[in-house]
Amino acid sequence: MQIASKIIHAGGEEFELTNQRAAFWKSEKTLIFSDLHIGKAAHFRKNGIAIASHMMSADLDRLANLIQIFKPEKFVIVGDLLHAGSNSEVDEFCSWKKEFSDIQFCLVEGNHDRISKKLEDKLCLDIRCDKLEINKILFVHDFDKSKEIFQITGHIHPGYMLRTAVSRIKLPCFVHTEKQLLLPAFSEFTGLDTRSIPKKGRYYVFTPSEIHEI
């Protein structure tokens, strides 16, 4: 895995955006990501759609590598940790998570995070909430227009369309505006929305080896 990154200042804080679909908040020793959608591939397979079983494992391997590089003390997952309740991939995630029991897991719930009490006990989350505020930064899954505070959000799975003379290339991205840092989906098994992203902002598009501001 090759790490490329960009340092930005947002909401009065410094964040390192990476081409591996996560941001690192150094002063808080916090790794921030969104939309892991654990169980999505298994859900598709259960419904007769052939999806490779290694897709989630690849996401978790990438997350483990980010842990080795940044050595965070906390995760903030900005919604949609899960995709469709409990299944075999949720069991795999819980086993994986035991290797990192010293890291605090904070889940800001998204629209897919339908978590029963039994599932909550299995996941062993340290914090589970619908909104989380740290140092005047609000973490919420979908942007809340009623709030004036700077927000870090997910939900949209943002993408940016690069147009050349001969082709169009759609790439995942971060979007930074005056009021918001919109995160890409951490899972690679997601689509890209190029239409719903904020129109006035800085776009940080990335590939497995690079990240660039547009």
JSON list of N, CA, C and O in Angstrom, two decimals, residues 77-126:
[
{"chain": "A", "resi": 77, "resn": "ILE", "atom": "N", "xyz": [-15.64, 6.85, 13.30]},
{"chain": "A", "resi": 77, "resn": "ILE", "atom": "CA", "xyz": [-16.27, 6.31, 12.10]},
{"chain": "A", "resi": 77, "resn": "ILE", "atom": "C", "xyz": [-17.54, 7.13, 11.86]},
{"chain": "A", "resi": 77, "resn": "ILE", "atom": "O", "xyz": [-18.48, 7.07, 12.65]},
{"chain": "A", "resi": 78, "resn": "VAL", "atom": "N", "xyz": [-17.57, 7.89, 10.77]},
{"chain": "A", "resi": 78, "resn": "VAL", "atom": "CA", "xyz": [-18.62, 8.88, 10.56]},
{"chain": "A", "resi": 78, "resn": "VAL", "atom": "C", "xyz": [-19.80, 8.25, 9.80]},
{"chain": "A", "resi": 78, "resn": "VAL", "atom": "O", "xyz": [-20.22, 8.71, 8.75]},
{"chain": "A", "resi": 79, "resn": "GLY", "atom": "N", "xyz": [-20.31, 7.17, 10.35]},
{"chain": "A", "resi": 79, "resn": "GLY", "atom": "CA", "xyz": [-21.53, 6.57, 9.84]},
{"chain": "A", "resi": 79, "resn": "GLY", "atom": "C", "xyz": [-21.34, 5.43, 8.87]},
{"chain": "A", "resi": 79, "resn": "GLY", "atom": "O", "xyz": [-20.34, 5.31, 8.17]},
{"chain": "A", "resi": 80, "resn": "ASP", "atom": "N", "xyz": [-22.36, 4.58, 8.85]},
{"chain": "A", "resi": 80, "resn": "ASP", "atom": "CA", "xyz": [-22.42, 3.40, 7.98]},
{"chain": "A", "resi": 80, "resn": "ASP", "atom": "C", "xyz": [-21.21, 2.49, 8.16]},
{"chain": "A", "resi": 80, "resn": "ASP", "atom": "O", "xyz": [-20.56, 2.08, 7.19]},
{"chain": "A", "resi": 81, "resn": "LEU", "atom": "N", "xyz": [-20.93, 2.17, 9.42]},
{"chain": "A", "resi": 81, "resn": "LEU", "atom": "CA", "xyz": [-19.98, 1.10, 9.71]},
{"chain": "A", "resi": 81, "resn": "LEU", "atom": "C", "xyz": [-20.51, -0.20, 9.12]},
{"chain": "A", "resi": 81, "resn": "LEU", "atom": "O", "xyz": [-19.77, -0.97, 8.52]},
{"chain": "A", "resi": 82, "resn": "LEU", "atom": "N", "xyz": [-21.81, -0.42, 9.29]},
{"chain": "A", "resi": 82, "resn": "LEU", "atom": "CA", "xyz": [-22.46, -1.64, 8.80]},
{"chain": "A", "resi": 82, "resn": "LEU", "atom": "C", "xyz": [-23.28, -1.33, 7.56]},
{"chain": "A", "resi": 82, "resn": "LEU", "atom": "O", "xyz": [-23.51, -0.17, 7.21]},
{"chain": "A", "resi": 83, "resn": "HIS", "atom": "N", "xyz": [-23.73, -2.41, 6.91]},
{"chain": "A", "resi": 83, "resn": "HIS", "atom": "CA", "xyz": [-24.58, -2.22, 5.73]},
{"chain": "A", "resi": 83, "resn": "HIS", "atom": "C", "xyz": [-25.98, -2.78, 5.93]},
{"chain": "A", "resi": 83, "resn": "HIS", "atom": "O", "xyz": [-26.96, -2.13, 5.58]},
{"chain": "A", "resi": 84, "resn": "ALA", "atom": "N", "xyz": [-26.09, -3.98, 6.47]},
{"chain": "A", "resi": 84, "resn": "ALA", "atom": "CA", "xyz": [-27.40, -4.62, 6.56]},
{"chain": "A", "resi": 84, "resn": "ALA", "atom": "C", "xyz": [-27.48, -5.52, 7.78]},
{"chain": "A", "resi": 84, "resn": "ALA", "atom": "O", "xyz": [-27.73, -6.72, 7.68]},
{"chain": "A", "resi": 85, "resn": "GLY", "atom": "N", "xyz": [-27.24, -4.96, 8.96]},
{"chain": "A", "resi": 85, "resn": "GLY", "atom": "CA", "xyz": [-27.33, -5.76, 10.17]},
{"chain": "A", "resi": 85, "resn": "GLY", "atom": "C", "xyz": [-26.17, -6.72, 10.32]},
{"chain": "A", "resi": 85, "resn": "GLY", "atom": "O", "xyz": [-25.06, -6.47, 9.84]},
{"chain": "A", "resi": 86, "resn": "SER", "atom": "N", "xyz": [-26.43, -7.85, 10.96]},
{"chain": "A", "resi": 86, "resn": "SER", "atom": "CA", "xyz": [-25.37, -8.81, 11.27]},
{"chain": "A", "resi": 86, "resn": "SER", "atom": "C", "xyz": [-25.32, -9.92, 10.23]},
{"chain": "A", "resi": 86, "resn": "SER", "atom": "O", "xyz": [-26.35, -10.41, 9.78]},
{"chain": "A", "resi": 87, "resn": "ASN", "atom": "N", "xyz": [-24.09, -10.28, 9.82]},
{"chain": "A", "resi": 87, "resn": "ASN", "atom": "CA", "xyz": [-23.88, -11.43, 8.95]},
{"chain": "A", "resi": 87, "resn": "ASN", "atom": "C", "xyz": [-22.44, -11.91, 9.13]},
{"chain": "A", "resi": 87, "resn": "ASN", "atom": "O", "xyz": [-21.74, -11.47, 10.05]},
{"chain": "A", "resi": 88, "resn": "SER", "atom": "N", "xyz": [-21.97, -12.79, 8.27]},
{"chain": "A", "resi": 88, "resn": "SER", "atom": "CA", "xyz": [-20.64, -13.39, 8.44]},
{"chain": "A", "resi": 88, "resn": "SER", "atom": "C", "xyz": [-19.53, -12.36, 8.41]},
{"chain": "A", "resi": 88, "resn": "SER", "atom": "O", "xyz": [-18.51, -12.50, 9.09]},
{"chain": "A", "resi": 89, "resn": "GLU", "atom": "N", "xyz": [-19.70, -11.29, 7.63]},
{"chain": "A", "resi": 89, "resn": "GLU", "atom": "CA", "xyz": [-18.65, -10.27, 7.55]},
{"chain": "A", "resi": 89, "resn": "GLU", "atom": "C", "xyz": [-18.59, -9.43, 8.83]},
{"chain": "A", "resi": 89, "resn": "GLU", "atom": "O", "xyz": [-17.52, -8.95, 9.20]},
{"chain": "A", "resi": 90, "resn": "VAL", "atom": "N", "xyz": [-19.70, -9.27, 9.49]},
{"chain": "A", "resi": 90, "resn": "VAL", "atom": "CA", "xyz": [-19.69, -8.59, 10.80]},
{"chain": "A", "resi": 90, "resn": "VAL", "atom": "C", "xyz": [-18.89, -9.43, 11.80]},
{"chain": "A", "resi": 90, "resn": "VAL", "atom": "O", "xyz": [-18.10, -8.90, 12.59]},
{"chain": "A", "resi": 91, "resn": "ASP", "atom": "N", "xyz": [-19.06, -10.75, 11.75]},
{"chain": "A", "resi": 91, "resn": "ASP", "atom": "CA", "xyz": [-18.27, -11.64, 12.61]},
{"chain": "A", "resi": 91, "resn": "ASP", "atom": "C", "xyz": [-16.78, -11.49, 12.31]},
{"chain": "A", "resi": 91, "resn": "ASP", "atom": "O", "xyz": [-15.94, -11.46, 13.21]},
{"chain": "A", "resi": 92, "resn": "GLU", "atom": "N", "xyz": [-16.45, -11.40, 11.02]},
{"chain": "A", "resi": 92, "resn": "GLU", "atom": "CA", "xyz": [-15.04, -11.23, 10.62]},
{"chain": "A", "resi": 92, "resn": "GLU", "atom": "C", "xyz": [-14.49, -9.91, 11.14]},
{"chain": "A", "resi": 92, "resn": "GLU", "atom": "O", "xyz": [-13.35, -9.85, 11.64]},
{"chain": "A", "resi": 93, "resn": "PHE", "atom": "N", "xyz": [-15.28, -8.84, 11.05]},
{"chain": "A", "resi": 93, "resn": "PHE", "atom": "CA", "xyz": [-14.84, -7.54, 11.56]},
{"chain": "A", "resi": 93, "resn": "PHE", "atom": "C", "xyz": [-14.61, -7.59, 13.06]},
{"chain": "A", "resi": 93, "resn": "PHE", "atom": "O", "xyz": [-13.61, -7.06, 13.57]},
{"chain": "A", "resi": 94, "resn": "CYS", "atom": "N", "xyz": [-15.51, -8.24, 13.80]},
{"chain": "A", "resi": 94, "resn": "CYS", "atom": "CA", "xyz": [-15.37, -8.31, 15.26]},
{"chain": "A", "resi": 94, "resn": "CYS", "atom": "C", "xyz": [-14.10, -9.07, 15.65]},
{"chain": "A", "resi": 94, "resn": "CYS", "atom": "O", "xyz": [-13.42, -8.69, 16.62]},
{"chain": "A", "resi": 95, "resn": "SER", "atom": "N", "xyz": [-13.78, -10.12, 14.93]},
{"chain": "A", "resi": 95, "resn": "SER", "atom": "CA", "xyz": [-12.53, -10.85, 15.19]},
{"chain": "A", "resi": 95, "resn": "SER", "atom": "C", "xyz": [-11.33, -9.97, 14.88]},
{"chain": "A", "resi": 95, "resn": "SER", "atom": "O", "xyz": [-10.34, -9.94, 15.64]},
{"chain": "A", "resi": 96, "resn": "TRP", "atom": "N", "xyz": [-11.39, -9.24, 13.77]},
{"chain": "A", "resi": 96, "resn": "TRP", "atom": "CA", "xyz": [-10.30, -8.32, 13.39]},
{"chain": "A", "resi": 96, "resn": "TRP", "atom": "C", "xyz": [-10.12, -7.24, 14.45]},
{"chain": "A", "resi": 96, "resn": "TRP", "atom": "O", "xyz": [-9.00, -6.91, 14.83]},
{"chain": "A", "resi": 97, "resn": "LYS", "atom": "N", "xyz": [-11.23, -6.69, 14.94]},
{"chain": "A", "resi": 97, "resn": "LYS", "atom": "CA", "xyz": [-11.19, -5.59, 15.89]},
{"chain": "A", "resi": 97, "resn": "LYS", "atom": "C", "xyz": [-10.50, -5.97, 17.20]},
{"chain": "A", "resi": 97, "resn": "LYS", "atom": "O", "xyz": [-9.88, -5.11, 17.85]},
{"chain": "A", "resi": 98, "resn": "LYS", "atom": "N", "xyz": [-10.55, -7.24, 17.58]},
{"chain": "A", "resi": 98, "resn": "LYS", "atom": "CA", "xyz": [-9.93, -7.67, 18.83]},
{"chain": "A", "resi": 98, "resn": "LYS", "atom": "C", "xyz": [-8.42, -7.46, 18.82]},
{"chain": "A", "resi": 98, "resn": "LYS", "atom": "O", "xyz": [-7.81, -7.33, 19.88]},
{"chain": "A", "resi": 99, "resn": "GLU", "atom": "N", "xyz": [-7.82, -7.42, 17.64]},
{"chain": "A", "resi": 99, "resn": "GLU", "atom": "CA", "xyz": [-6.37, -7.18, 17.53]},
{"chain": "A", "resi": 99, "resn": "GLU", "atom": "C", "xyz": [-6.01, -5.74, 17.90]},
{"chain": "A", "resi": 99, "resn": "GLU", "atom": "O", "xyz": [-4.85, -5.44, 18.16]},
{"chain": "A", "resi": 100, "resn": "PHE", "atom": "N", "xyz": [-7.01, -4.86, 17.95]},
{"chain": "A", "resi": 100, "resn": "PHE", "atom": "CA", "xyz": [-6.75, -3.44, 18.18]},
{"chain": "A", "resi": 100, "resn": "PHE", "atom": "C", "xyz": [-7.60, -2.94, 19.35]},
{"chain": "A", "resi": 100, "resn": "PHE", "atom": "O", "xyz": [-8.19, -1.86, 19.31]},
{"chain": "A", "resi": 101, "resn": "SER", "atom": "N", "xyz": [-7.62, -3.72, 20.41]},
{"chain": "A", "resi": 101, "resn": "SER", "atom": "CA", "xyz": [-8.45, -3.41, 21.57]},
{"chain": "A", "resi": 101, "resn": "SER", "atom": "C", "xyz": [-7.98, -2.17, 22.32]},
{"chain": "A", "resi": 101, "resn": "SER", "atom": "O", "xyz": [-8.72, -1.61, 23.14]},
{"chain": "A", "resi": 102, "resn": "ASP", "atom": "N", "xyz": [-6.74, -1.72, 22.05]},
{"chain": "A", "resi": 102, "resn": "ASP", "atom": "CA", "xyz": [-6.23, -0.52, 22.72]},
{"chain": "A", "resi": 102, "resn": "ASP", "atom": "C", "xyz": [-6.68, 0.76, 22.04]},
{"chain": "A", "resi": 102, "resn": "ASP", "atom": "O", "xyz": [-6.42, 1.86, 22.55]},
{"chain": "A", "resi": 103, "resn": "ILE", "atom": "N", "xyz": [-7.35, 0.66, 20.89]},
{"chain": "A", "resi": 103, "resn": "ILE", "atom": "CA", "xyz": [-7.83, 1.83, 20.17]},
{"chain": "A", "resi": 103, "resn": "ILE", "atom": "C", "xyz": [-9.30, 2.05, 20.50]},
{"chain": "A", "resi": 103, "resn": "ILE", "atom": "O", "xyz": [-10.11, 1.12, 20.46]},
{"chain": "A", "resi": 104, "resn": "GLN", "atom": "N", "xyz": [-9.65, 3.29, 20.84]},
{"chain": "A", "resi": 104, "resn": "GLN", "atom": "CA", "xyz": [-11.05, 3.60, 21.14]},
{"chain": "A", "resi": 104, "resn": "GLN", "atom": "C", "xyz": [-11.84, 3.70, 19.83]},
{"chain": "A", "resi": 104, "resn": "GLN", "atom": "O", "xyz": [-11.46, 4.42, 18.91]},
{"chain": "A", "resi": 105, "resn": "PHE", "atom": "N", "xyz": [-12.95, 2.96, 19.76]},
{"chain": "A", "resi": 105, "resn": "PHE", "atom": "CA", "xyz": [-13.82, 2.98, 18.58]},
{"chain": "A", "resi": 105, "resn": "PHE", "atom": "C", "xyz": [-15.04, 3.84, 18.86]},
{"chain": "A", "resi": 105, "resn": "PHE", "atom": "O", "xyz": [-15.83, 3.54, 19.76]},
{"chain": "A", "resi": 106, "resn": "CYS", "atom": "N", "xyz": [-15.22, 4.89, 18.06]},
{"chain": "A", "resi": 106, "resn": "CYS", "atom": "CA", "xyz": [-16.36, 5.79, 18.21]},
{"chain": "A", "resi": 106, "resn": "CYS", "atom": "C", "xyz": [-17.18, 5.74, 16.92]},
{"chain": "A", "resi": 106, "resn": "CYS", "atom": "O", "xyz": [-16.67, 6.08, 15.85]},
{"chain": "A", "resi": 107, "resn": "LEU", "atom": "N", "xyz": [-18.42, 5.34, 17.02]},
{"chain": "A", "resi": 107, "resn": "LEU", "atom": "CA", "xyz": [-19.30, 5.28, 15.86]},
{"chain": "A", "resi": 107, "resn": "LEU", "atom": "C", "xyz": [-20.35, 6.38, 15.93]},
{"chain": "A", "resi": 107, "resn": "LEU", "atom": "O", "xyz": [-21.15, 6.44, 16.85]},
{"chain": "A", "resi": 108, "resn": "VAL", "atom": "N", "xyz": [-20.32, 7.26, 14.92]},
{"chain": "A", "resi": 108, "resn": "VAL", "atom": "CA", "xyz": [-21.40, 8.21, 14.69]},
{"chain": "A", "resi": 108, "resn": "VAL", "atom": "C", "xyz": [-22.35, 7.51, 13.73]},
{"chain": "A", "resi": 108, "resn": "VAL", "atom": "O", "xyz": [-22.01, 7.26, 12.58]},
{"chain": "A", "resi": 109, "resn": "GLU", "atom": "N", "xyz": [-23.53, 7.18, 14.19]},
{"chain": "A", "resi": 109, "resn": "GLU", "atom": "CA", "xyz": [-24.40, 6.30, 13.41]},
{"chain": "A", "resi": 109, "resn": "GLU", "atom": "C", "xyz": [-24.87, 6.92, 12.10]},
{"chain": "A", "resi": 109, "resn": "GLU", "atom": "O", "xyz": [-25.17, 8.12, 12.03]},
{"chain": "A", "resi": 110, "resn": "GLY", "atom": "N", "xyz": [-24.91, 6.06, 11.06]},
{"chain": "A", "resi": 110, "resn": "GLY", "atom": "CA", "xyz": [-25.45, 6.45, 9.77]},
{"chain": "A", "resi": 110, "resn": "GLY", "atom": "C", "xyz": [-26.76, 5.74, 9.49]},
{"chain": "A", "resi": 110, "resn": "GLY", "atom": "O", "xyz": [-27.26, 4.97, 10.31]},
{"chain": "A", "resi": 111, "resn": "ASN", "atom": "N", "xyz": [-27.30, 5.97, 8.32]},
{"chain": "A", "resi": 111, "resn": "ASN", "atom": "CA", "xyz": [-28.62, 5.42, 7.98]},
{"chain": "A", "resi": 111, "resn": "ASN", "atom": "C", "xyz": [-28.62, 3.90, 7.84]},
{"chain": "A", "resi": 111, "resn": "ASN", "atom": "O", "xyz": [-29.66, 3.26, 7.98]},
{"chain": "A", "resi": 112, "resn": "HIS", "atom": "N", "xyz": [-27.45, 3.29, 7.62]},
{"chain": "A", "resi": 112, "resn": "HIS", "atom": "CA", "xyz": [-27.38, 1.83, 7.51]},
{"chain": "A", "resi": 112, "resn": "HIS", "atom": "C", "xyz": [-27.09, 1.15, 8.85]},
{"chain": "A", "resi": 112, "resn": "HIS", "atom": "O", "xyz": [-27.14, -0.08, 8.92]},
{"chain": "A", "resi": 113, "resn": "ASP", "atom": "N", "xyz": [-26.76, 1.93, 9.86]},
{"chain": "A", "resi": 113, "resn": "ASP", "atom": "CA", "xyz": [-26.34, 1.34, 11.14]},
{"chain": "A", "resi": 113, "resn": "ASP", "atom": "C", "xyz": [-27.54, 0.99, 12.01]},
{"chain": "A", "resi": 113, "resn": "ASP", "atom": "O", "xyz": [-27.82, 1.62, 13.04]},
{"chain": "A", "resi": 114, "resn": "ARG", "atom": "N", "xyz": [-28.26, -0.05, 11.60]},
{"chain": "A", "resi": 114, "resn": "ARG", "atom": "CA", "xyz": [-29.40, -0.55, 12.38]},
{"chain": "A", "resi": 114, "resn": "ARG", "atom": "C", "xyz": [-28.87, -1.62, 13.33]},
{"chain": "A", "resi": 114, "resn": "ARG", "atom": "O", "xyz": [-28.68, -2.78, 12.96]},
{"chain": "A", "resi": 115, "resn": "ILE", "atom": "N", "xyz": [-28.59, -1.19, 14.57]},
{"chain": "A", "resi": 115, "resn": "ILE", "atom": "CA", "xyz": [-27.84, -2.01, 15.51]},
{"chain": "A", "resi": 115, "resn": "ILE", "atom": "C", "xyz": [-28.73, -2.39, 16.69]},
{"chain": "A", "resi": 115, "resn": "ILE", "atom": "O", "xyz": [-29.15, -1.53, 17.47]},
{"chain": "A", "resi": 116, "resn": "SER", "atom": "N", "xyz": [-28.99, -3.67, 16.82]},
{"chain": "A", "resi": 116, "resn": "SER", "atom": "CA", "xyz": [-29.73, -4.19, 17.96]},
{"chain": "A", "resi": 116, "resn": "SER", "atom": "C", "xyz": [-28.82, -4.20, 19.19]},
{"chain": "A", "resi": 116, "resn": "SER", "atom": "O", "xyz": [-27.60, -4.05, 19.08]},
{"chain": "A", "resi": 117, "resn": "LYS", "atom": "N", "xyz": [-29.41, -4.42, 20.37]},
{"chain": "A", "resi": 117, "resn": "LYS", "atom": "CA", "xyz": [-28.61, -4.50, 21.58]},
{"chain": "A", "resi": 117, "resn": "LYS", "atom": "C", "xyz": [-27.64, -5.68, 21.50]},
{"chain": "A", "resi": 117, "resn": "LYS", "atom": "O", "xyz": [-26.47, -5.55, 21.90]},
{"chain": "A", "resi": 118, "resn": "LYS", "atom": "N", "xyz": [-28.08, -6.79, 20.96]},
{"chain": "A", "resi": 118, "resn": "LYS", "atom": "CA", "xyz": [-27.22, -7.95, 20.81]},
{"chain": "A", "resi": 118, "resn": "LYS", "atom": "C", "xyz": [-26.05, -7.65, 19.89]},
{"chain": "A", "resi": 118, "resn": "LYS", "atom": "O", "xyz": [-24.90, -8.01, 20.19]},
{"chain": "A", "resi": 119, "resn": "LEU", "atom": "N", "xyz": [-26.31, -6.96, 18.78]},
{"chain": "A", "resi": 119, "resn": "LEU", "atom": "CA", "xyz": [-25.25, -6.62, 17.84]},
{"chain": "A", "resi": 119, "resn": "LEU", "atom": "C", "xyz": [-24.31, -5.58, 18.44]},
{"chain": "A", "resi": 119, "resn": "LEU", "atom": "O", "xyz": [-23.10, -5.63, 18.24]},
{"chain": "A", "resi": 120, "resn": "GLU", "atom": "N", "xyz": [-24.85, -4.65, 19.22]},
{"chain": "A", "resi": 120, "resn": "GLU", "atom": "CA", "xyz": [-24.01, -3.65, 19.88]},
{"chain": "A", "resi": 120, "resn": "GLU", "atom": "C", "xyz": [-23.02, -4.32, 20.82]},
{"chain": "A", "resi": 120, "resn": "GLU", "atom": "O", "xyz": [-21.84, -3.96, 20.88]},
{"chain": "A", "resi": 121, "resn": "ASP", "atom": "N", "xyz": [-23.48, -5.32, 21.58]},
{"chain": "A", "resi": 121, "resn": "ASP", "atom": "CA", "xyz": [-22.59, -6.05, 22.48]},
{"chain": "A", "resi": 121, "resn": "ASP", "atom": "C", "xyz": [-21.49, -6.76, 21.70]},
{"chain": "A", "resi": 121, "resn": "ASP", "atom": "O", "xyz": [-20.33, -6.81, 22.13]},
{"chain": "A", "resi": 122, "resn": "LYS", "atom": "N", "xyz": [-21.83, -7.33, 20.56]},
{"chain": "A", "resi": 122, "resn": "LYS", "atom": "CA", "xyz": [-20.85, -8.03, 19.74]},
{"chain": "A", "resi": 122, "resn": "LYS", "atom": "C", "xyz": [-19.78, -7.07, 19.20]},
{"chain": "A", "resi": 122, "resn": "LYS", "atom": "O", "xyz": [-18.59, -7.39, 19.18]},
{"chain": "A", "resi": 123, "resn": "LEU", "atom": "N", "xyz": [-20.22, -5.89, 18.77]},
{"chain": "A", "resi": 123, "resn": "LEU", "atom": "CA", "xyz": [-19.29, -4.94, 18.16]},
{"chain": "A", "resi": 123, "resn": "LEU", "atom": "C", "xyz": [-18.34, -4.31, 19.18]},
{"chain": "A", "resi": 123, "resn": "LEU", "atom": "O", "xyz": [-17.25, -3.85, 18.82]},
{"chain": "A", "resi": 124, "resn": "CYS", "atom": "N", "xyz": [-18.74, -4.26, 20.45]},
{"chain": "A", "resi": 124, "resn": "CYS", "atom": "CA", "xyz": [-17.88, -3.70, 21.52]},
{"chain": "A", "resi": 124, "resn": "CYS", "atom": "C", "xyz": [-17.41, -2.29, 21.18]},
{"chain": "A", "resi": 124, "resn": "CYS", "atom": "O", "xyz": [-16.21, -1.98, 21.24]},
{"chain": "A", "resi": 125, "resn": "LEU", "atom": "N", "xyz": [-18.36, -1.43, 20.80]},
{"chain": "A", "resi": 125, "resn": "LEU", "atom": "CA", "xyz": [-18.04, -0.04, 20.50]},
{"chain": "A", "resi": 125, "resn": "LEU", "atom": "C", "xyz": [-17.86, 0.74, 21.80]},
{"chain": "A", "resi": 125, "resn": "LEU", "atom": "O", "xyz": [-18.60, 0.54, 22.75]},
{"chain": "A", "resi": 126, "resn": "ASP", "atom": "N", "xyz": [-16.88, 1.64, 21.82]},
{"chain": "A", "resi": 126, "resn": "ASP", "atom": "CA", "xyz": [-16.66, 2.45, 23.02]},
{"chain": "A", "resi": 126, "resn": "ASP", "atom": "C", "xyz": [-17.66, 3.60, 23.09]},
{"chain": "A", "resi": 126, "resn": "ASP", "atom": "O", "xyz": [-18.11, 3.97, 24.17]}
]
